[in-house]
């Protein structure tokens, strides 16, 4: 041994699951624990809408209906973000890919940089429970930490555990009608990716009906195995 450090290949994870499955909640925990970068196409699109960019203007009405934004727009936004330096150490894809076209594009983007998808993790949940999770969801306006009226409340009422902020917001598309359409879009376009990643032999399933901490432990075990 000459003492040379061999940099481990980056760990790249895809989190699959319907709205409310816990993709964002768990991506943030994995980001902190393993120094990976969370890339949420939902967050990137909401930022584009807020900034009034061309992509944002095209996406706004589609998101409000609960439909999927076009592959071209989402892939372009993702490609831009993925080229940033902070993604080089490994990425948690949260809400991407959502169609087989997007999954093919991600495979190409990964191979361009000599990387692969380490694991695609399907967060397995019941649709009925997702309505309850989403209708109770809110986030800290300052840092984005996620909460829920019943399942995850701040330790001190009205104060964010993470940053001490006191302003919270709820998403415009978190209403019953839009959530039903988002679930429909998931089953029609995204659920087929479970078979796509099973074929690539990188699929892992996690019971995401468990409490948040138990889901976190299962996910961390998968990442630790990948890093070993
Ligand atoms: P996006 O922002 O990705 O929303 P989503 O997929 O509908 O997912 P959510 O953010 O609603 O849920 P989540 O799984 O992250 O759950 P969370 O952790 O918050 O997309 C929004 C829209 O953007 C789409 O509809 C589409 O129009 C567009 N879009 C985005 N990406 C796209 C793409 N690739 N292609 C095309 N269009 C795209 O948890 C929910 C709540 O439950 C929280 O309150 C949390 O505290 C709680 N919770 C979490 N886990 C648990 C648990 N185990 N037990 C109890 N409560 C829990």
PDB file of C-alpha atoms and ligand atoms in Angstrom:
ATOM      1  CA  UNK A   1       0.000   0.000   0.000  1.00  0.00           C
ATOM      2  CA  UNK A   2       1.376   3.421  -0.933  1.00  0.00           C
ATOM      3  CA  UNK A   3      -1.205   5.321   1.121  1.00  0.00           C
ATOM      4  CA  UNK A   4      -2.979   6.653  -1.983  1.00  0.00           C
ATOM      5  CA  UNK A   5      -6.628   7.422  -1.228  1.00  0.00           C
ATOM      6  CA  UNK A   6      -9.026   5.919  -3.750  1.00  0.00           C
ATOM      7  CA  UNK A   7     -12.082   8.150  -4.061  1.00  0.00           C
ATOM      8  CA  UNK A   8     -15.189   5.957  -3.893  1.00  0.00           C
ATOM      9  CA  UNK A   9     -17.495   6.100  -6.883  1.00  0.00           C
ATOM     10  CA  UNK A  10     -20.297   8.561  -6.153  1.00  0.00           C
ATOM     11  CA  UNK A  11     -23.524   7.116  -4.794  1.00  0.00           C
ATOM     12  CA  UNK A  12     -26.501   8.204  -6.900  1.00  0.00           C
ATOM     13  CA  UNK A  13     -29.970   7.348  -5.634  1.00  0.00           C
ATOM     14  CA  UNK A  14     -33.386   7.597  -7.257  1.00  0.00           C
ATOM     15  CA  UNK A  15     -36.315   7.915  -4.833  1.00  0.00           C
ATOM     16  CA  UNK A  16     -39.515   6.617  -6.421  1.00  0.00           C
ATOM     17  CA  UNK A  17     -42.951   6.974  -4.886  1.00  0.00           C
ATOM     18  CA  UNK A  18     -46.309   8.712  -5.224  1.00  0.00           C
ATOM     19  CA  UNK A  19     -47.035  12.187  -3.847  1.00  0.00           C
ATOM     20  CA  UNK A  20     -46.731  12.093  -0.071  1.00  0.00           C
ATOM     21  CA  UNK A  21     -44.625   8.915   0.044  1.00  0.00           C
ATOM     22  CA  UNK A  22     -41.895  10.816   1.888  1.00  0.00           C
ATOM     23  CA  UNK A  23     -39.376  11.407  -0.921  1.00  0.00           C
ATOM     24  CA  UNK A  24     -38.579  14.961   0.150  1.00  0.00           C
ATOM     25  CA  UNK A  25     -38.574  14.157   3.870  1.00  0.00           C
ATOM     26  CA  UNK A  26     -36.138  11.278   3.437  1.00  0.00           C
ATOM     27  CA  UNK A  27     -33.971  12.958   0.773  1.00  0.00           C
ATOM     28  CA  UNK A  28     -33.200  15.769   3.210  1.00  0.00           C
ATOM     29  CA  UNK A  29     -32.167  13.257   5.894  1.00  0.00           C
ATOM     30  CA  UNK A  30     -29.910  11.327   3.512  1.00  0.00           C
ATOM     31  CA  UNK A  31     -28.393  14.561   2.252  1.00  0.00           C
ATOM     32  CA  UNK A  32     -27.337  15.466   5.788  1.00  0.00           C
ATOM     33  CA  UNK A  33     -26.174  11.989   6.773  1.00  0.00           C
ATOM     34  CA  UNK A  34     -24.110  11.132   3.709  1.00  0.00           C
ATOM     35  CA  UNK A  35     -23.112  14.477   2.188  1.00  0.00           C
ATOM     36  CA  UNK A  36     -25.122  13.765  -0.947  1.00  0.00           C
ATOM     37  CA  UNK A  37     -27.040  16.442  -2.881  1.00  0.00           C
ATOM     38  CA  UNK A  38     -30.836  16.344  -3.012  1.00  0.00           C
ATOM     39  CA  UNK A  39     -32.163  17.280  -6.453  1.00  0.00           C
ATOM     40  CA  UNK A  40     -35.938  17.720  -6.388  1.00  0.00           C
ATOM     41  CA  UNK A  41     -37.458  18.524  -9.769  1.00  0.00           C
ATOM     42  CA  UNK A  42     -40.588  19.710  -7.927  1.00  0.00           C
ATOM     43  CA  UNK A  43     -38.475  22.277  -6.031  1.00  0.00           C
ATOM     44  CA  UNK A  44     -36.584  23.278  -9.199  1.00  0.00           C
ATOM     45  CA  UNK A  45     -39.879  23.777 -11.049  1.00  0.00           C
ATOM     46  CA  UNK A  46     -41.441  25.761  -8.168  1.00  0.00           C
ATOM     47  CA  UNK A  47     -38.327  27.997  -8.173  1.00  0.00           C
ATOM     48  CA  UNK A  48     -38.721  28.491 -11.945  1.00  0.00           C
ATOM     49  CA  UNK A  49     -42.404  29.390 -11.460  1.00  0.00           C
ATOM     50  CA  UNK A  50     -41.509  31.873  -8.699  1.00  0.00           C
ATOM     51  CA  UNK A  51     -38.756  33.416 -10.857  1.00  0.00           C
ATOM     52  CA  UNK A  52     -41.136  33.725 -13.831  1.00  0.00           C
ATOM     53  CA  UNK A  53     -38.717  32.033 -16.258  1.00  0.00           C
ATOM     54  CA  UNK A  54     -39.977  30.708 -19.597  1.00  0.00           C
ATOM     55  CA  UNK A  55     -39.923  27.145 -18.217  1.00  0.00           C
ATOM     56  CA  UNK A  56     -41.703  28.312 -15.066  1.00  0.00           C
ATOM     57  CA  UNK A  57     -44.457  30.024 -17.041  1.00  0.00           C
ATOM     58  CA  UNK A  58     -45.003  26.850 -19.079  1.00  0.00           C
ATOM     59  CA  UNK A  59     -45.014  24.641 -15.963  1.00  0.00           C
ATOM     60  CA  UNK A  60     -47.282  26.685 -13.675  1.00  0.00           C
ATOM     61  CA  UNK A  61     -50.735  25.688 -14.968  1.00  0.00           C
ATOM     62  CA  UNK A  62     -49.655  22.062 -15.500  1.00  0.00           C
ATOM     63  CA  UNK A  63     -48.493  21.765 -11.880  1.00  0.00           C
ATOM     64  CA  UNK A  64     -51.666  23.402 -10.572  1.00  0.00           C
ATOM     65  CA  UNK A  65     -53.707  20.744 -12.416  1.00  0.00           C
ATOM     66  CA  UNK A  66     -51.552  17.942 -10.971  1.00  0.00           C
ATOM     67  CA  UNK A  67     -50.306  16.790 -14.375  1.00  0.00           C
ATOM     68  CA  UNK A  68     -46.694  16.108 -15.319  1.00  0.00           C
ATOM     69  CA  UNK A  69     -44.630  18.917 -16.831  1.00  0.00           C
ATOM     70  CA  UNK A  70     -43.253  18.032 -20.288  1.00  0.00           C
ATOM     71  CA  UNK A  71     -40.188  15.798 -20.416  1.00  0.00           C
ATOM     72  CA  UNK A  72     -38.239  18.412 -22.442  1.00  0.00           C
ATOM     73  CA  UNK A  73     -38.632  21.116 -19.797  1.00  0.00           C
ATOM     74  CA  UNK A  74     -37.864  18.850 -16.841  1.00  0.00           C
ATOM     75  CA  UNK A  75     -34.848  17.179 -18.449  1.00  0.00           C
ATOM     76  CA  UNK A  76     -33.377  20.587 -19.419  1.00  0.00           C
ATOM     77  CA  UNK A  77     -33.785  21.923 -15.867  1.00  0.00           C
ATOM     78  CA  UNK A  78     -32.308  18.765 -14.365  1.00  0.00           C
ATOM     79  CA  UNK A  79     -29.367  18.675 -16.795  1.00  0.00           C
ATOM     80  CA  UNK A  80     -28.439  22.284 -15.917  1.00  0.00           C
ATOM     81  CA  UNK A  81     -28.539  21.647 -12.185  1.00  0.00           C
ATOM     82  CA  UNK A  82     -26.674  18.335 -12.403  1.00  0.00           C
ATOM     83  CA  UNK A  83     -23.695  20.036 -14.017  1.00  0.00           C
ATOM     84  CA  UNK A  84     -23.075  22.127 -10.871  1.00  0.00           C
ATOM     85  CA  UNK A  85     -20.002  21.215  -8.809  1.00  0.00           C
ATOM     86  CA  UNK A  86     -21.997  20.351  -5.681  1.00  0.00           C
ATOM     87  CA  UNK A  87     -23.526  17.358  -7.487  1.00  0.00           C
ATOM     88  CA  UNK A  88     -20.200  15.651  -8.195  1.00  0.00           C
ATOM     89  CA  UNK A  89     -20.111  13.756  -4.888  1.00  0.00           C
ATOM     90  CA  UNK A  90     -23.414  11.956  -5.446  1.00  0.00           C
ATOM     91  CA  UNK A  91     -27.044  12.884  -5.861  1.00  0.00           C
ATOM     92  CA  UNK A  92     -30.434  11.897  -4.460  1.00  0.00           C
ATOM     93  CA  UNK A  93     -32.950  12.286  -7.280  1.00  0.00           C
ATOM     94  CA  UNK A  94     -36.244  13.256  -5.630  1.00  0.00           C
ATOM     95  CA  UNK A  95     -39.190  13.183  -8.031  1.00  0.00           C
ATOM     96  CA  UNK A  96     -37.069  12.461 -11.104  1.00  0.00           C
ATOM     97  CA  UNK A  97     -37.329  10.478 -13.296  1.00  0.00           C
ATOM     98  CA  UNK A  98     -41.109  10.278 -13.572  1.00  0.00           C
ATOM     99  CA  UNK A  99     -41.462   8.801 -17.079  1.00  0.00           C
ATOM    100  CA  UNK A 100     -39.511   6.213 -19.033  1.00  0.00           C
ATOM    101  CA  UNK A 101     -38.290   9.018 -21.340  1.00  0.00           C
ATOM    102  CA  UNK A 102     -36.831  10.818 -18.292  1.00  0.00           C
ATOM    103  CA  UNK A 103     -35.285   7.567 -17.024  1.00  0.00           C
ATOM    104  CA  UNK A 104     -33.542   7.053 -20.383  1.00  0.00           C
ATOM    105  CA  UNK A 105     -32.296  10.653 -20.316  1.00  0.00           C
ATOM    106  CA  UNK A 106     -30.947  10.160 -16.790  1.00  0.00           C
ATOM    107  CA  UNK A 107     -29.074   7.023 -17.851  1.00  0.00           C
ATOM    108  CA  UNK A 108     -27.440   9.067 -20.636  1.00  0.00           C
ATOM    109  CA  UNK A 109     -26.557  11.949 -18.303  1.00  0.00           C
ATOM    110  CA  UNK A 110     -24.998   9.512 -15.849  1.00  0.00           C
ATOM    111  CA  UNK A 111     -22.962   7.709 -18.494  1.00  0.00           C
ATOM    112  CA  UNK A 112     -21.660  11.053 -19.881  1.00  0.00           C
ATOM    113  CA  UNK A 113     -19.907  11.563 -16.527  1.00  0.00           C
ATOM    114  CA  UNK A 114     -18.937   7.918 -16.023  1.00  0.00           C
ATOM    115  CA  UNK A 115     -21.502   7.414 -13.267  1.00  0.00           C
ATOM    116  CA  UNK A 116     -24.403   5.052 -12.676  1.00  0.00           C
ATOM    117  CA  UNK A 117     -27.565   4.873 -10.594  1.00  0.00           C
ATOM    118  CA  UNK A 118     -26.504   3.004  -7.465  1.00  0.00           C
ATOM    119  CA  UNK A 119     -30.023   2.225  -6.266  1.00  0.00           C
ATOM    120  CA  UNK A 120     -33.574   3.122  -7.229  1.00  0.00           C
ATOM    121  CA  UNK A 121     -35.613   2.944  -4.042  1.00  0.00           C
ATOM    122  CA  UNK A 122     -39.348   2.511  -4.268  1.00  0.00           C
ATOM    123  CA  UNK A 123     -41.143   3.990  -1.243  1.00  0.00           C
ATOM    124  CA  UNK A 124     -44.115   1.633  -0.932  1.00  0.00           C
ATOM    125  CA  UNK A 125     -47.288   3.215   0.460  1.00  0.00           C
ATOM    126  CA  UNK A 126     -51.107   3.076   0.291  1.00  0.00           C
ATOM    127  CA  UNK A 127     -52.800   5.755  -1.830  1.00  0.00           C
ATOM    128  CA  UNK A 128     -55.449   6.477   0.816  1.00  0.00           C
ATOM    129  CA  UNK A 129     -52.863   7.442   3.427  1.00  0.00           C
ATOM    130  CA  UNK A 130     -51.193   9.810   0.964  1.00  0.00           C
ATOM    131  CA  UNK A 131     -54.202  12.138   0.901  1.00  0.00           C
ATOM    132  CA  UNK A 132     -53.936  12.502   4.704  1.00  0.00           C
ATOM    133  CA  UNK A 133     -50.181  13.066   4.590  1.00  0.00           C
ATOM    134  CA  UNK A 134     -50.395  15.723   1.915  1.00  0.00           C
ATOM    135  CA  UNK A 135     -53.349  17.607   3.317  1.00  0.00           C
ATOM    136  CA  UNK A 136     -51.500  18.023   6.642  1.00  0.00           C
ATOM    137  CA  UNK A 137     -48.175  19.070   5.153  1.00  0.00           C
ATOM    138  CA  UNK A 138     -46.454  22.446   5.586  1.00  0.00           C
ATOM    139  CA  UNK A 139     -42.874  23.703   5.372  1.00  0.00           C
ATOM    140  CA  UNK A 140     -40.717  26.386   6.938  1.00  0.00           C
ATOM    141  CA  UNK A 141     -40.626  29.375   4.555  1.00  0.00           C
ATOM    142  CA  UNK A 142     -37.018  30.144   5.483  1.00  0.00           C
ATOM    143  CA  UNK A 143     -35.241  26.773   5.267  1.00  0.00           C
ATOM    144  CA  UNK A 144     -37.779  24.402   3.678  1.00  0.00           C
ATOM    145  CA  UNK A 145     -37.884  21.940   6.586  1.00  0.00           C
ATOM    146  CA  UNK A 146     -41.036  19.840   6.208  1.00  0.00           C
ATOM    147  CA  UNK A 147     -43.699  19.306   8.883  1.00  0.00           C
ATOM    148  CA  UNK A 148     -47.100  17.680   9.262  1.00  0.00           C
ATOM    149  CA  UNK A 149     -50.101  18.647  11.412  1.00  0.00           C
ATOM    150  CA  UNK A 150     -50.183  15.161  12.997  1.00  0.00           C
ATOM    151  CA  UNK A 151     -47.050  13.199  12.056  1.00  0.00           C
ATOM    152  CA  UNK A 152     -44.247  15.740  12.500  1.00  0.00           C
ATOM    153  CA  UNK A 153     -44.817  18.927  14.460  1.00  0.00           C
ATOM    154  CA  UNK A 154     -42.064  21.354  15.566  1.00  0.00           C
ATOM    155  CA  UNK A 155     -40.760  20.716  19.109  1.00  0.00           C
ATOM    156  CA  UNK A 156     -41.827  24.258  20.017  1.00  0.00           C
ATOM    157  CA  UNK A 157     -45.146  25.231  18.440  1.00  0.00           C
ATOM    158  CA  UNK A 158     -44.742  27.758  15.628  1.00  0.00           C
ATOM    159  CA  UNK A 159     -40.924  27.621  15.598  1.00  0.00           C
ATOM    160  CA  UNK A 160     -38.898  25.675  13.034  1.00  0.00           C
ATOM    161  CA  UNK A 161     -36.669  23.024  14.687  1.00  0.00           C
ATOM    162  CA  UNK A 162     -34.041  23.507  12.001  1.00  0.00           C
ATOM    163  CA  UNK A 163     -33.598  27.298  11.694  1.00  0.00           C
ATOM    164  CA  UNK A 164     -35.816  28.939  14.326  1.00  0.00           C
ATOM    165  CA  UNK A 165     -38.003  30.548  11.641  1.00  0.00           C
ATOM    166  CA  UNK A 166     -41.637  31.260  12.453  1.00  0.00           C
ATOM    167  CA  UNK A 167     -43.176  31.593   8.999  1.00  0.00           C
ATOM    168  CA  UNK A 168     -44.631  28.433   7.436  1.00  0.00           C
ATOM    169  CA  UNK A 169     -46.330  27.803   4.096  1.00  0.00           C
ATOM    170  CA  UNK A 170     -48.523  25.219   2.361  1.00  0.00           C
ATOM    171  CA  UNK A 171     -48.230  24.256  -1.325  1.00  0.00           C
ATOM    172  CA  UNK A 172     -50.812  25.432  -3.866  1.00  0.00           C
ATOM    173  CA  UNK A 173     -51.147  21.912  -5.322  1.00  0.00           C
ATOM    174  CA  UNK A 174     -51.801  20.238  -1.941  1.00  0.00           C
ATOM    175  CA  UNK A 175     -55.593  20.190  -2.302  1.00  0.00           C
ATOM    176  CA  UNK A 176     -57.760  17.057  -2.620  1.00  0.00           C
ATOM    177  CA  UNK A 177     -58.601  17.514  -6.323  1.00  0.00           C
ATOM    178  CA  UNK A 178     -55.014  18.097  -7.444  1.00  0.00           C
ATOM    179  CA  UNK A 179     -53.659  15.320  -5.236  1.00  0.00           C
ATOM    180  CA  UNK A 180     -56.077  12.862  -6.886  1.00  0.00           C
ATOM    181  CA  UNK A 181     -54.753  13.907 -10.309  1.00  0.00           C
ATOM    182  CA  UNK A 182     -51.126  13.656  -9.092  1.00  0.00           C
ATOM    183  CA  UNK A 183     -51.784  10.095  -7.871  1.00  0.00           C
ATOM    184  CA  UNK A 184     -53.340   9.250 -11.255  1.00  0.00           C
ATOM    185  CA  UNK A 185     -50.279  10.620 -13.063  1.00  0.00           C
ATOM    186  CA  UNK A 186     -48.015   8.588 -10.755  1.00  0.00           C
ATOM    187  CA  UNK A 187     -49.784   5.299 -11.538  1.00  0.00           C
ATOM    188  CA  UNK A 188     -49.993   5.980 -15.289  1.00  0.00           C
ATOM    189  CA  UNK A 189     -46.495   7.331 -15.967  1.00  0.00           C
ATOM    190  CA  UNK A 190     -44.156   6.775 -13.006  1.00  0.00           C
ATOM    191  CA  UNK A 191     -45.078   3.385 -11.520  1.00  0.00           C
ATOM    192  CA  UNK A 192     -43.731   1.627 -14.681  1.00  0.00           C
ATOM    193  CA  UNK A 193     -40.251   2.795 -13.612  1.00  0.00           C
ATOM    194  CA  UNK A 194     -40.354   0.171 -10.859  1.00  0.00           C
ATOM    195  CA  UNK A 195     -40.060  -2.503 -13.580  1.00  0.00           C
ATOM    196  CA  UNK A 196     -37.514  -0.346 -15.472  1.00  0.00           C
ATOM    197  CA  UNK A 197     -35.124  -0.308 -12.509  1.00  0.00           C
ATOM    198  CA  UNK A 198     -35.862  -3.930 -11.586  1.00  0.00           C
ATOM    199  CA  UNK A 199     -34.634  -4.835 -15.084  1.00  0.00           C
ATOM    200  CA  UNK A 200     -31.438  -2.849 -14.374  1.00  0.00           C
ATOM    201  CA  UNK A 201     -31.097  -4.796 -11.088  1.00  0.00           C
ATOM    202  CA  UNK A 202     -30.851  -1.664  -8.941  1.00  0.00           C
ATOM    203  CA  UNK A 203     -34.384  -1.662  -7.508  1.00  0.00           C
ATOM    204  CA  UNK A 204     -34.931  -1.813  -3.745  1.00  0.00           C
ATOM    205  CA  UNK A 205     -38.259  -1.545  -1.964  1.00  0.00           C
ATOM    206  CA  UNK A 206     -38.838   0.130   1.401  1.00  0.00           C
ATOM    207  CA  UNK A 207     -42.055   0.008   3.441  1.00  0.00           C
ATOM    208  CA  UNK A 208     -42.794   3.733   3.668  1.00  0.00           C
ATOM    209  CA  UNK A 209     -45.965   3.209   5.732  1.00  0.00           C
ATOM    210  CA  UNK A 210     -43.642   2.874   8.748  1.00  0.00           C
ATOM    211  CA  UNK A 211     -42.946   5.896  10.966  1.00  0.00           C
ATOM    212  CA  UNK A 212     -40.515   8.445   9.483  1.00  0.00           C
ATOM    213  CA  UNK A 213     -37.563   7.296  11.642  1.00  0.00           C
ATOM    214  CA  UNK A 214     -38.008   3.632  10.664  1.00  0.00           C
ATOM    215  CA  UNK A 215     -38.089   4.519   6.954  1.00  0.00           C
ATOM    216  CA  UNK A 216     -34.958   6.613   7.493  1.00  0.00           C
ATOM    217  CA  UNK A 217     -33.160   3.653   9.096  1.00  0.00           C
ATOM    218  CA  UNK A 218     -34.044   1.358   6.186  1.00  0.00           C
ATOM    219  CA  UNK A 219     -32.799   3.915   3.664  1.00  0.00           C
ATOM    220  CA  UNK A 220     -29.575   4.545   5.559  1.00  0.00           C
ATOM    221  CA  UNK A 221     -28.895   0.812   5.618  1.00  0.00           C
ATOM    222  CA  UNK A 222     -29.200   0.728   1.824  1.00  0.00           C
ATOM    223  CA  UNK A 223     -26.782   3.646   1.398  1.00  0.00           C
ATOM    224  CA  UNK A 224     -24.321   2.196   3.914  1.00  0.00           C
ATOM    225  CA  UNK A 225     -24.302  -1.085   2.010  1.00  0.00           C
ATOM    226  CA  UNK A 226     -23.681   0.820  -1.231  1.00  0.00           C
ATOM    227  CA  UNK A 227     -20.769   2.703   0.353  1.00  0.00           C
ATOM    228  CA  UNK A 228     -19.188  -0.390   1.907  1.00  0.00           C
TER     229      UNK A 228
HETATM  230  P1  LIG B   1     -43.158  17.206  -6.409  1.00  0.00           P
HETATM  231  O1  LIG B   1     -42.793  18.442  -5.703  1.00  0.00           O
HETATM  232  O2  LIG B   1     -42.109  16.234  -6.761  1.00  0.00           O
HETATM  233  O3  LIG B   1     -44.329  16.528  -5.598  1.00  0.00           O
HETATM  234  P2  LIG B   1     -44.761  14.977  -5.436  1.00  0.00           P
HETATM  235  O4  LIG B   1     -44.051  13.939  -6.172  1.00  0.00           O
HETATM  236  O5  LIG B   1     -46.222  15.039  -5.678  1.00  0.00           O
HETATM  237  O6  LIG B   1     -44.282  14.632  -4.080  1.00  0.00           O
HETATM  238  P3  LIG B   1     -44.533  15.407  -2.777  1.00  0.00           P
HETATM  239  O7  LIG B   1     -43.535  16.499  -2.609  1.00  0.00           O
HETATM  240  O8  LIG B   1     -45.993  15.819  -2.707  1.00  0.00           O
HETATM  241  O9  LIG B   1     -44.364  14.252  -1.710  1.00  0.00           O
HETATM  242  P4  LIG B   1     -43.096  13.599  -1.062  1.00  0.00           P
HETATM  243  O10 LIG B   1     -43.021  12.177  -1.495  1.00  0.00           O
HETATM  244  O11 LIG B   1     -41.870  14.437  -1.247  1.00  0.00           O
HETATM  245  O12 LIG B   1     -43.576  13.604   0.446  1.00  0.00           O
HETATM  246  P5  LIG B   1     -43.074  14.477   1.685  1.00  0.00           P
HETATM  247  O13 LIG B   1     -41.723  14.027   2.104  1.00  0.00           O
HETATM  248  O14 LIG B   1     -43.272  15.934   1.444  1.00  0.00           O
HETATM  249  O15 LIG B   1     -43.904  17.565  -7.794  1.00  0.00           O
HETATM  250  C1  LIG B   1     -44.914  18.557  -7.848  1.00  0.00           C
HETATM  251  C2  LIG B   1     -45.342  18.737  -9.297  1.00  0.00           C
HETATM  252  O16 LIG B   1     -44.210  19.179 -10.088  1.00  0.00           O
HETATM  253  C3  LIG B   1     -45.833  17.479  -9.998  1.00  0.00           C
HETATM  254  O17 LIG B   1     -47.199  17.240  -9.756  1.00  0.00           O
HETATM  255  C4  LIG B   1     -45.531  17.816 -11.461  1.00  0.00           C
HETATM  256  O18 LIG B   1     -46.509  18.682 -12.000  1.00  0.00           O
HETATM  257  C5  LIG B   1     -44.215  18.571 -11.375  1.00  0.00           C
HETATM  258  N1  LIG B   1     -43.019  17.704 -11.502  1.00  0.00           N
HETATM  259  C6  LIG B   1     -42.064  17.483 -10.561  1.00  0.00           C
HETATM  260  N2  LIG B   1     -41.112  16.649 -11.022  1.00  0.00           N
HETATM  261  C7  LIG B   1     -41.488  16.311 -12.282  1.00  0.00           C
HETATM  262  C8  LIG B   1     -40.928  15.468 -13.269  1.00  0.00           C
HETATM  263  N3  LIG B   1     -39.791  14.764 -13.041  1.00  0.00           N
HETATM  264  N4  LIG B   1     -41.584  15.346 -14.465  1.00  0.00           N
HETATM  265  C9  LIG B   1     -42.728  16.046 -14.707  1.00  0.00           C
HETATM  266  N5  LIG B   1     -43.307  16.859 -13.807  1.00  0.00           N
HETATM  267  C10 LIG B   1     -42.697  17.003 -12.601  1.00  0.00           C
HETATM  268  O19 LIG B   1     -44.121  13.981   2.801  1.00  0.00           O
HETATM  269  C11 LIG B   1     -45.481  14.379   2.751  1.00  0.00           C
HETATM  270  C12 LIG B   1     -45.987  14.642   4.186  1.00  0.00           C
HETATM  271  O20 LIG B   1     -46.056  13.406   4.889  1.00  0.00           O
HETATM  272  C13 LIG B   1     -45.066  15.556   5.008  1.00  0.00           C
HETATM  273  O21 LIG B   1     -45.856  16.387   5.795  1.00  0.00           O
HETATM  274  C14 LIG B   1     -44.247  14.586   5.889  1.00  0.00           C
HETATM  275  O22 LIG B   1     -43.901  15.160   7.129  1.00  0.00           O
HETATM  276  C15 LIG B   1     -45.207  13.411   6.057  1.00  0.00           C
HETATM  277  N6  LIG B   1     -44.520  12.119   6.068  1.00  0.00           N
HETATM  278  C16 LIG B   1     -43.452  11.741   5.307  1.00  0.00           C
HETATM  279  N7  LIG B   1     -43.112  10.455   5.583  1.00  0.00           N
HETATM  280  C17 LIG B   1     -44.007  10.018   6.527  1.00  0.00           C
HETATM  281  C18 LIG B   1     -44.181   8.783   7.226  1.00  0.00           C
HETATM  282  N8  LIG B   1     -43.368   7.728   7.005  1.00  0.00           N
HETATM  283  N9  LIG B   1     -45.193   8.701   8.117  1.00  0.00           N
HETATM  284  C19 LIG B   1     -46.022   9.760   8.350  1.00  0.00           C
HETATM  285  N10 LIG B   1     -45.894  10.977   7.729  1.00  0.00           N
HETATM  286  C20 LIG B   1     -44.909  11.094   6.834  1.00  0.00           C
END
